[in-house]
């Protein structure tokens, strides 16, 4: 288990993180400049924090108080840099062997062979890094990092420089590595899909601050603030004010929708609602909807504004008829076909009440626009 | 030009400057590496002490050297009393003068070249468990060798032309301490223009060779002249061919200051090609 809790100042920038992780894939998600790379550099021991501690299992890697700083050489951390940092003057084989100096020659040979075959690099042993494709360089970097059997693997934007097909394969490869080597993996990314596809848990960073950490699903579905919602790509973010408190509050949004939400807040609380497009349905303008009588579904008369296909799914934009924010809706292809929708179709937006996620709006009302900009 | 010109100063100069360069490289490579990569107390001082001879007038430098290795100097007295060795007015003294005068050029050039090595390489090598000396010889030097070698050439050229300090500590003893630069001065003083001309021509020719060498080492690389390095991705995700020790991408490590190791991992706002998540 890795426990990191430290502060690291650099000019006007301060990195302040506190998290722990088990044997899992943890994604560090955040825009560029959030401090993600600095975080893993501190874990690897390449930079020293100013205060706090970093502990792996029972071994203290860093502790400001006792002036403990284990050298990176002793931490057994595998790291893959964003630009791979393959030694440009060394062959693929020499790169992979670089950290295997403690092994006997035969053992080293076996290790290198198995890694090269795992990473599908056979036949490239004598190549220099510049003679390889981006995906191959990536796999050499992975092989080199894994060779000395690290206790934790740190990946800095591993997929940023490869094209989509290579990326899909690499995603699978990282998952396989995690299962095969049974080591925790910290994955830096600014791409939501990568974090979602790979990670068990996710930490959201911005400007050196850890905004939220939790299971990947949880962070995606239930961001705790505007900033997190923006970073994890939440769509349908509505700001409003609680009208009536009590068990299950009623919220009036800025554009005039009135929605009953599952959470409780005192009346007058500024809140923000998040509604996932895939959990919203569009139903015919009349007729009864399941759950309607129980008050489990919000029904809003609306007009379809835009229809866009992404292949398996359809993305639609629905504009409420009276007042209210436009909502993004995502329908599976078959559901879309059954409903025979096109721009201009009169519909009702059906939102199951339990899918409305809410959090207290962290920005004062007048600064909302600044915050969004 | 007469064929009776004495070429002893040429050979003496070559010997003195070569030994001096070797000494400067051995003494200077560690400070160069430390200044490029480490933060430690006294770093500024070390930098200043090493650089000082570049700024000091050579005669002043020679005077200081006399204070140290002269017959009444701190080290000089000791040497003479315990070992019976007298340094001043020997060719070895000329070597010492050349080392002190020329070493800064080597240290500065080597340090610059070492600083150009992407810290990510060092980081990768360290996490792979390799010792600092191993990393230096296996990673840093192979990537920085051109700049380091340019420093060696510069250092050698400076040592070859050393005059002021050499004159003060080694004197002008024909056949023993009279180097080329001093021999030219001597020839002009004695109105022996043919001797002066010959030596000037030789020094000029050597200087031209040095310039050509330096341009080769620091200018754009000729195809096939050396290892082309990683086709690592530049800031915009495009492939950028790079070669060892030069024009290294400044994505990381463009902070030459004290906090270089940290700055290397500093979040960059202006990193192109990264879309907001």
XYZ file of C-alpha atoms in Angstrom:
650
model
C 0.000 0.000 0.000
C 1.177 3.465 -0.836
C 0.377 6.385 1.394
C 1.331 9.821 0.130
C 0.647 12.935 2.115
C 2.918 15.808 1.273
C 3.391 19.416 0.309
C 5.783 20.558 -2.358
C 6.328 24.205 -3.238
C 7.787 25.338 -6.514
C 7.845 29.048 -7.286
C 4.205 30.157 -7.079
C 2.988 26.592 -7.437
C 2.197 24.398 -4.477
C 1.395 20.729 -4.755
C -0.687 19.498 -1.865
C -1.785 15.892 -2.092
C -2.952 13.278 0.318
C -4.036 9.865 -0.820
C -3.426 6.214 -0.307
C -3.786 3.315 -2.662
C -3.918 -0.450 -2.490
C -2.971 -2.880 -5.186
C -5.055 -1.137 -7.796
C -4.919 1.150 -10.774
C -5.229 4.738 -9.648
C -5.763 7.369 -12.298
C -4.509 10.873 -11.675
C -6.801 12.994 -13.767
C -6.458 16.692 -14.301
C -5.701 19.405 -16.827
C -2.112 20.151 -17.759
C -0.390 22.077 -15.045
C -2.293 20.281 -12.297
C 0.836 18.756 -10.769
C 0.304 15.177 -11.841
C 3.853 14.600 -13.058
C 5.282 16.274 -9.991
C 3.230 13.883 -7.856
C 4.728 10.766 -9.390
C 8.190 12.321 -9.457
C 7.866 12.736 -5.694
C 6.687 9.142 -5.296
C 9.665 7.934 -7.354
C 12.001 10.043 -5.237
C 13.136 12.242 -8.104
C 12.046 15.345 -6.236
C 11.774 15.887 -2.526
C 8.638 17.355 -0.980
C 8.911 20.113 1.613
C 6.836 18.397 4.235
C 4.756 15.319 4.854
C 5.530 11.713 4.130
C 5.437 8.970 1.537
C 5.189 5.425 2.829
C 5.102 2.216 0.837
C 3.967 -0.842 2.760
C 6.098 -0.639 5.896
C 8.907 1.284 4.276
C 9.192 5.013 4.726
C 10.289 6.537 1.444
C 10.063 10.082 2.552
C 9.446 11.771 5.861
C 10.193 15.430 6.317
C 10.209 15.265 10.094
C 12.885 12.590 10.402
C 14.665 13.871 7.280
C 14.188 10.490 5.682
C 14.583 10.393 1.955
C 15.101 7.019 0.375
C 17.040 7.348 -2.856
C 15.103 6.526 -6.032
C 17.569 3.689 -6.586
C 16.275 1.982 -3.450
C 12.555 2.433 -3.960
C 12.050 -0.089 -6.749
C 9.636 2.087 -8.606
C 8.971 1.575 -12.292
C 8.357 4.759 -14.196
C 7.397 5.481 -17.784
C 7.821 9.108 -18.712
C 5.596 10.944 -21.102
C 8.340 11.122 -23.712
C 9.438 7.622 -22.637
C 12.995 8.836 -21.911
C 14.462 5.808 -23.632
C 18.225 6.135 -23.632
C 18.687 7.309 -27.212
C 22.172 5.910 -27.628
C 21.334 2.423 -26.352
C 19.657 -0.400 -28.215
C 16.291 -1.777 -27.230
C 18.008 -4.640 -25.462
C 20.424 -2.375 -23.588
C 17.529 -0.178 -22.538
C 15.554 -3.118 -21.180
C 18.636 -4.536 -19.452
C 19.556 -1.234 -17.894
C 18.070 -2.020 -14.489
C 19.013 -5.707 -14.409
C 22.578 -5.348 -13.132
C 21.843 -7.367 -10.011
C 20.828 -10.463 -11.953
C 23.172 -13.189 -13.078
C 23.779 -13.289 -16.802
C 21.521 -16.287 -17.570
C 18.750 -14.967 -15.405
C 19.034 -11.590 -17.077
C 18.798 -13.226 -20.469
C 15.637 -15.076 -19.476
C 14.072 -11.937 -18.052
C 14.856 -9.861 -21.138
C 13.554 -12.530 -23.479
C 10.276 -12.915 -21.656
C 9.748 -9.159 -21.470
C 10.527 -8.648 -25.130
C 8.085 -11.343 -26.043
C 5.420 -10.034 -23.647
C 5.765 -6.608 -25.183
C 5.920 -8.019 -28.711
C 9.350 -6.582 -29.350
C 11.101 -9.664 -30.695
C 13.420 -8.891 -33.554
C 13.844 -5.292 -32.488
C 16.543 -5.964 -29.872
C 19.303 -4.201 -31.772
C 17.298 -1.181 -32.875
C 17.903 2.247 -31.473
C 14.906 4.051 -30.012
C 14.607 6.516 -32.892
C 14.160 3.588 -35.269
C 10.983 2.527 -33.500
C 7.387 3.631 -33.872
C 5.706 5.483 -31.032
C 3.876 2.390 -29.868
C 7.067 0.328 -29.930
C 8.946 2.962 -27.963
C 6.146 2.894 -25.463
C 6.426 -0.856 -25.036
C 10.195 -0.676 -24.692
C 9.718 1.899 -21.950
C 7.225 -0.417 -20.235
C 9.566 -3.390 -20.576
C 12.465 -1.377 -19.176
C 10.405 -0.184 -16.224
C 9.051 -3.666 -15.480
C 12.366 -5.495 -15.883
C 13.669 -5.068 -12.320
C 10.265 -6.155 -10.937
C 9.191 -2.827 -9.466
C 6.832 -2.688 -6.522
C 4.761 0.026 -8.113
C 4.429 1.283 -11.662
C 4.026 4.960 -12.508
C 2.824 5.897 -15.973
C 2.940 9.505 -17.113
C 0.449 10.143 -19.905
C 1.351 6.857 -21.539
C -1.123 7.211 -24.352
C -0.817 10.842 -25.269
C 1.534 10.346 -28.193
C 0.091 7.285 -29.900
C -2.829 7.030 -32.275
C -6.214 5.598 -31.414
C -5.705 1.986 -32.508
C -2.371 1.712 -30.715
C -3.981 3.312 -27.704
C -6.673 0.655 -27.469
C -4.040 -2.079 -27.499
C -1.919 -0.293 -24.930
C -4.911 0.141 -22.661
C -5.370 -3.610 -22.693
C -1.655 -4.120 -22.148
C -1.629 -1.968 -19.017
C -4.603 -3.891 -17.653
C -2.760 -7.158 -18.355
C 0.365 -5.857 -16.649
C -1.661 -5.033 -13.581
C -3.163 -8.491 -13.462
C 0.057 -10.296 -14.249
C 2.479 -8.474 -11.989
C -0.025 -7.659 -9.260
C 1.475 -4.269 -8.563
C -0.283 -0.986 -8.015
C -0.241 1.335 -11.017
C -0.525 5.105 -10.940
C -1.688 6.353 -14.290
C -1.466 10.004 -15.182
C -3.878 11.143 -17.787
C -5.900 14.084 -18.892
C -8.123 11.914 -21.055
C -11.310 10.896 -19.309
C -11.854 7.795 -21.444
C -8.444 6.402 -20.469
C -9.081 6.948 -16.793
C -12.492 5.374 -17.121
C -11.288 2.379 -19.085
C -8.332 1.567 -16.872
C -8.620 2.728 -13.335
C -10.222 1.272 -10.245
C -9.993 4.535 -8.438
C -9.447 8.038 -9.582
C -7.920 11.153 -8.085
C -8.780 14.493 -9.618
C -6.108 17.162 -9.433
C -6.187 20.806 -10.330
C -3.610 23.496 -9.646
C -1.774 21.288 -7.230
C -4.824 20.442 -5.180
C -6.423 17.039 -4.851
C -10.068 17.818 -5.451
C -11.622 14.384 -5.159
C -10.572 10.799 -4.867
C -12.784 7.756 -4.995
C -13.812 4.824 -7.091
C -13.650 5.767 -10.738
C -17.332 5.215 -11.169
C -18.158 7.283 -8.143
C -16.054 10.234 -9.185
C -17.604 10.175 -12.633
C -21.160 9.864 -11.415
C -20.912 11.955 -8.330
C -18.428 14.796 -8.662
C -18.328 16.827 -5.478
C -17.724 20.207 -7.046
C -17.968 22.251 -10.204
C -14.257 21.919 -10.803
C -14.344 18.149 -10.601
C -17.460 18.005 -12.767
C -15.688 20.056 -15.406
C -12.553 17.926 -15.301
C -14.360 14.578 -15.491
C -16.429 15.896 -18.354
C -19.830 15.903 -16.707
C -22.538 17.079 -19.052
C -25.854 18.595 -17.984
C -24.592 20.722 -15.120
C -27.445 22.859 -13.792
C -27.112 25.535 -11.138
C -30.050 26.349 -8.945
C -31.376 27.157 -5.535
C -33.217 24.880 -3.126
C -36.831 26.023 -2.878
C -38.133 23.725 -0.205
C -36.003 21.673 2.101
C -36.946 18.573 4.019
C -36.681 14.992 2.922
C -35.999 15.363 -0.765
C -35.466 18.952 -1.795
C -37.009 20.835 -4.670
C -34.587 22.851 -6.750
C -35.319 25.702 -9.109
C -32.599 26.039 -11.700
C -31.274 29.275 -13.118
C -33.188 28.849 -16.357
C -36.376 27.915 -14.546
C -36.677 24.148 -14.300
C -38.159 22.833 -11.087
C -36.794 19.437 -10.124
C -37.261 17.252 -7.080
C -33.933 15.743 -6.061
C -33.122 12.836 -3.763
C -30.708 14.781 -1.511
C -31.657 17.084 1.361
C -30.558 20.677 1.736
C -31.972 23.596 3.726
C -34.109 25.973 1.665
C -32.063 28.686 -0.054
C -28.938 26.574 -0.503
C -27.203 27.175 -3.835
C -26.779 23.773 -5.400
C -25.586 22.273 -8.636
C -27.260 19.322 -10.299
C -25.604 16.816 -12.582
C -27.676 14.538 -14.777
C -25.922 11.970 -16.896
C -27.148 12.077 -20.499
C -27.348 8.294 -20.672
C -29.770 8.152 -17.749
C -32.245 10.529 -19.337
C -34.946 9.215 -21.619
C -37.101 10.975 -24.155
C -40.706 9.750 -24.122
C -43.748 10.636 -26.203
C -45.512 13.892 -25.443
C -48.529 12.135 -23.934
C -49.267 8.888 -22.149
C -48.307 7.507 -18.781
C -44.710 6.793 -17.871
C -43.617 4.119 -15.464
C -42.847 5.580 -12.059
C -44.710 8.782 -12.842
C -47.384 8.245 -10.215
C -44.879 7.523 -7.475
C -43.158 10.793 -8.305
C -40.054 8.858 -9.189
C -39.704 10.497 -12.600
C -39.441 14.128 -13.584
C -41.266 14.801 -16.847
C -40.458 17.957 -18.776
C -42.216 18.793 -22.062
C -39.572 19.593 -24.627
C -38.590 19.724 -28.266
C -35.750 17.777 -29.854
C -33.208 20.253 -31.160
C -30.302 18.334 -32.505
C -29.603 14.698 -33.290
C -26.102 13.361 -33.647
C -25.025 9.778 -34.147
C -21.821 8.318 -32.794
C -22.533 4.896 -34.244
C -23.869 2.801 -31.399
C -25.373 5.770 -29.609
C -27.325 8.862 -30.455
C -26.733 12.171 -28.803
C -29.660 14.526 -28.720
C -30.272 17.974 -27.407
C -33.702 18.615 -25.874
C -35.016 22.112 -25.229
C -37.750 22.392 -22.562
C -40.883 24.000 -23.986
C -41.577 26.563 -21.274
C -38.429 27.486 -19.418
C -35.320 25.578 -18.577
C -31.847 24.544 -19.569
C -31.290 22.498 -22.667
C -30.366 18.957 -21.735
C -28.088 16.506 -23.464
C -29.593 13.064 -23.872
C -27.914 9.889 -24.963
C -29.937 7.037 -26.426
C -28.898 3.596 -27.577
C -29.382 3.108 -31.319
C -32.341 0.739 -30.936
C -34.093 2.959 -28.387
C -33.560 5.890 -30.703
C -35.011 3.975 -33.653
C -38.129 2.939 -31.707
C -38.846 6.529 -30.721
C -38.606 7.875 -34.283
C -37.122 11.181 -33.207
C -35.910 14.007 -35.362
C -35.221 17.676 -34.808
C -38.509 19.363 -33.926
C -40.149 16.248 -32.439
C -42.273 17.103 -29.394
C -41.226 14.911 -26.490
C -41.041 14.795 -22.738
C -37.684 14.606 -21.030
C -37.918 11.804 -18.466
C -35.428 12.007 -15.635
C -35.571 9.271 -12.985
C -35.328 11.185 -9.762
C -32.593 9.036 -8.271
C -30.163 9.820 -11.076
C -30.049 13.525 -10.244
C -26.747 14.058 -8.497
C -26.307 17.264 -6.546
C -23.700 19.129 -4.586
C -23.571 22.396 -2.775
C -22.426 25.016 -5.257
C -18.958 26.085 -4.171
C -19.018 29.355 -6.068
C -20.974 32.434 -4.966
C -23.726 33.065 -7.497
C -22.194 36.137 -9.063
C -18.931 34.353 -9.770
C -20.476 31.427 -11.524
C -19.740 32.776 -14.953
C -16.109 33.357 -14.093
C -15.881 29.850 -12.767
C -17.315 28.390 -15.904
C -15.133 30.428 -18.207
C 62.153 31.877 -43.392
C 65.395 30.500 -42.150
C 65.689 26.801 -41.485
C 67.513 27.435 -38.268
C 64.408 28.442 -36.390
C 64.257 26.714 -33.059
C 61.080 24.679 -32.774
C 61.575 23.795 -29.119
C 58.873 26.294 -28.004
C 56.352 24.528 -30.243
C 56.939 21.136 -28.677
C 57.113 22.601 -25.209
C 53.816 24.415 -25.743
C 52.142 21.286 -27.074
C 53.387 19.299 -24.113
C 52.424 21.913 -21.523
C 48.969 22.564 -22.954
C 48.151 18.879 -23.410
C 49.175 17.923 -19.882
C 47.355 20.977 -18.580
C 44.204 20.029 -20.487
C 44.288 16.473 -19.222
C 44.683 17.783 -15.679
C 41.891 20.311 -16.132
C 39.537 17.639 -17.448
C 40.285 15.293 -14.553
C 39.905 18.072 -12.012
C 37.015 19.830 -13.706
C 34.575 17.121 -14.697
C 33.243 16.540 -11.193
C 32.654 20.256 -10.481
C 30.998 20.530 -13.903
C 28.639 17.700 -13.071
C 27.961 19.024 -9.574
C 27.212 22.506 -10.843
C 24.915 21.133 -13.513
C 22.971 18.703 -11.377
C 23.220 19.298 -7.697
C 22.154 21.772 -5.119
C 24.583 21.987 -2.238
C 25.901 24.582 0.169
C 28.740 26.561 -1.342
C 27.575 25.962 -4.872
C 27.714 29.637 -5.794
C 31.145 29.920 -4.245
C 32.482 26.963 -6.191
C 31.072 28.441 -9.361
C 32.704 31.809 -8.625
C 36.103 30.349 -7.723
C 36.195 28.258 -10.871
C 35.123 31.124 -13.084
C 37.351 33.774 -11.533
C 40.474 33.073 -13.659
C 38.470 33.943 -16.786
C 37.837 37.420 -15.459
C 41.120 38.087 -13.664
C 43.925 39.636 -15.713
C 46.499 36.879 -16.387
C 49.220 38.845 -14.623
C 47.101 39.063 -11.510
C 46.459 35.358 -11.760
C 50.203 34.763 -12.090
C 50.856 36.879 -9.045
C 48.391 34.849 -6.997
C 50.029 31.679 -8.227
C 53.406 32.973 -7.089
C 51.918 33.552 -3.659
C 51.035 29.880 -3.562
C 53.786 28.021 -5.407
C 56.571 30.626 -5.297
C 59.696 29.996 -3.270
C 58.171 31.915 -0.397
C 54.661 30.789 -1.220
C 52.545 28.610 1.045
C 52.886 25.443 -0.965
C 56.210 26.408 -2.492
C 58.003 26.645 0.846
C 56.638 23.338 1.977
C 57.580 21.594 -1.249
C 61.087 22.890 -1.109
C 61.605 22.009 2.543
C 60.103 18.516 2.543
C 60.680 17.255 -0.991
C 63.396 19.540 -2.145
C 61.289 20.448 -5.149
C 61.229 23.925 -6.579
C 58.279 24.613 -8.851
C 58.767 28.148 -10.083
C 60.595 28.602 -13.347
C 60.003 25.005 -14.420
C 57.784 23.746 -17.222
C 55.606 22.161 -14.534
C 54.865 25.641 -13.253
C 53.773 26.543 -16.767
C 51.402 23.562 -16.631
C 49.939 24.788 -13.351
C 49.440 28.280 -14.783
C 47.759 26.824 -17.851
C 45.475 24.581 -15.767
C 44.276 27.458 -13.633
C 43.801 29.767 -16.587
C 42.120 27.285 -18.916
C 40.078 25.008 -16.659
C 37.134 27.420 -16.360
C 36.527 27.144 -20.091
C 36.291 23.389 -19.832
C 34.092 23.433 -16.739
C 31.677 25.936 -18.242
C 31.331 24.087 -21.531
C 31.024 20.679 -19.882
C 28.497 21.973 -17.402
C 26.405 23.474 -20.179
C 26.468 20.212 -22.103
C 25.528 18.190 -19.031
C 22.683 20.540 -18.247
C 21.292 19.917 -21.701
C 20.742 16.247 -20.945
C 17.033 15.754 -20.315
C 16.620 15.078 -16.569
C 14.080 12.422 -17.468
C 16.980 10.216 -18.567
C 18.567 10.641 -15.165
C 15.253 9.997 -13.459
C 14.697 6.822 -15.452
C 18.231 5.607 -14.749
C 17.891 6.306 -11.029
C 14.594 4.490 -10.668
C 16.265 1.559 -12.428
C 18.643 1.343 -9.491
C 21.852 2.504 -11.107
C 24.523 4.388 -9.182
C 25.320 8.010 -9.934
C 28.805 7.298 -11.369
C 27.381 4.605 -13.620
C 24.676 6.972 -14.814
C 27.287 9.618 -15.490
C 29.460 7.410 -17.639
C 26.722 5.361 -19.273
C 24.064 8.024 -19.872
C 25.246 11.578 -19.274
C 28.621 11.454 -21.019
C 27.408 9.618 -24.128
C 24.668 12.215 -24.505
C 26.807 15.233 -23.667
C 30.104 14.202 -25.218
C 30.071 16.775 -28.002
C 29.726 19.673 -25.625
C 32.253 18.174 -23.237
C 34.711 17.644 -26.066
C 34.164 21.205 -27.245
C 35.145 22.225 -23.724
C 38.298 20.138 -23.979
C 39.273 21.815 -27.249
C 38.591 25.295 -25.879
C 40.574 24.510 -22.770
C 43.489 23.214 -24.791
C 43.502 26.275 -27.068
C 43.482 28.593 -24.086
C 46.297 26.638 -22.425
C 48.309 26.763 -25.615
C 48.139 30.540 -25.748
C 48.671 31.173 -22.037
C 51.101 34.050 -21.594
C 50.782 36.352 -18.613
C 50.534 33.939 -15.741
C 53.045 31.604 -17.356
C 55.599 34.368 -17.705
C 55.281 35.205 -14.019
C 55.553 31.673 -12.621
C 57.641 29.907 -15.266
C 59.664 32.754 -16.674
C 61.269 32.870 -20.064
C 64.012 30.266 -20.096
C 64.741 29.183 -23.672
C 64.488 25.431 -24.093
C 62.970 24.974 -20.620
C 60.028 27.283 -20.008
C 59.849 29.348 -23.140
C 56.486 28.395 -24.639
C 55.318 29.604 -28.021
C 53.462 32.655 -26.757
C 56.436 33.695 -24.692
C 58.853 32.931 -27.513
C 56.939 35.297 -29.800
C 57.220 38.047 -27.231
C 60.889 37.240 -26.841
C 61.489 37.279 -30.607
C 59.754 40.619 -31.078
C 61.732 42.100 -28.209
C 64.921 40.881 -29.893
C 63.758 42.141 -33.317
C 63.989 38.548 -34.694
C 61.020 38.904 -36.992
C 61.565 35.661 -38.886
C 61.319 33.690 -35.643
C 58.243 35.638 -34.580
C 56.600 35.138 -37.961
C 57.129 31.393 -37.960
C 55.687 30.970 -34.492
C 52.768 33.286 -35.239
C 51.948 31.299 -38.358
C 52.009 28.034 -36.441
C 49.758 29.395 -33.696
C 47.379 30.875 -36.259
C 47.147 27.582 -38.092
C 46.435 25.730 -34.865
C 43.769 28.287 -33.977
C 42.042 27.795 -37.317
C 41.998 24.034 -36.771
C 40.518 24.632 -33.335
C 37.756 26.789 -34.747
C 36.889 24.192 -37.359
C 36.825 21.525 -34.658
C 34.599 23.612 -32.416
C 32.190 24.284 -35.243
C 32.001 20.580 -35.951
C 31.256 19.873 -32.327
C 28.758 22.608 -31.696
C 27.266 23.286 -35.097
C 24.561 21.299 -36.874
C 25.429 17.660 -37.058
C 26.432 16.194 -40.371
C 24.440 13.159 -41.469
C 25.981 10.036 -40.071
C 28.456 11.959 -37.970
C 27.098 10.646 -34.732
C 24.240 8.827 -33.089
C 20.857 10.278 -33.808
C 18.822 10.093 -30.661
C 15.335 9.288 -29.614
C 12.492 10.117 -31.867
C 10.790 11.234 -28.732
C 7.667 13.230 -28.983
C 7.961 16.938 -28.755
C 5.532 19.073 -26.827
C 3.017 18.923 -29.620
C 3.058 15.194 -29.896
C 5.030 15.354 -33.098
C 8.094 13.263 -33.567
C 11.200 15.257 -33.089
C 14.505 13.752 -34.024
C 17.073 14.768 -31.571
C 20.679 14.113 -31.180
C 22.772 13.577 -28.103
C 23.620 16.496 -25.979
C 22.309 19.171 -28.238
C 19.081 21.011 -28.866
C 17.463 18.774 -26.359
C 13.795 19.439 -26.049
C 13.233 22.022 -23.434
C 10.030 20.427 -22.278
C 11.780 19.534 -19.099
C 14.807 21.010 -17.529
C 14.975 24.440 -19.063
C 15.469 25.906 -15.636
C 19.194 26.154 -15.185
C 18.783 27.389 -11.663
C 19.354 25.788 -8.344
C 16.144 23.881 -8.415
C 16.736 22.142 -11.662
C 15.703 18.716 -10.492
C 12.407 19.997 -9.259
C 11.840 22.322 -12.125
C 12.115 19.362 -14.409
C 8.801 18.081 -13.196
C 7.171 21.435 -12.802
C 3.720 21.561 -14.242
C 3.904 23.454 -17.487
C 0.924 25.536 -18.391
C 2.160 26.160 -21.873
C 2.655 22.560 -22.806
C 1.162 22.520 -26.239
C -1.137 19.899 -27.605
C -2.714 18.912 -24.341
C -6.396 19.406 -24.464
C -8.296 20.322 -21.391
C -10.000 17.309 -19.963
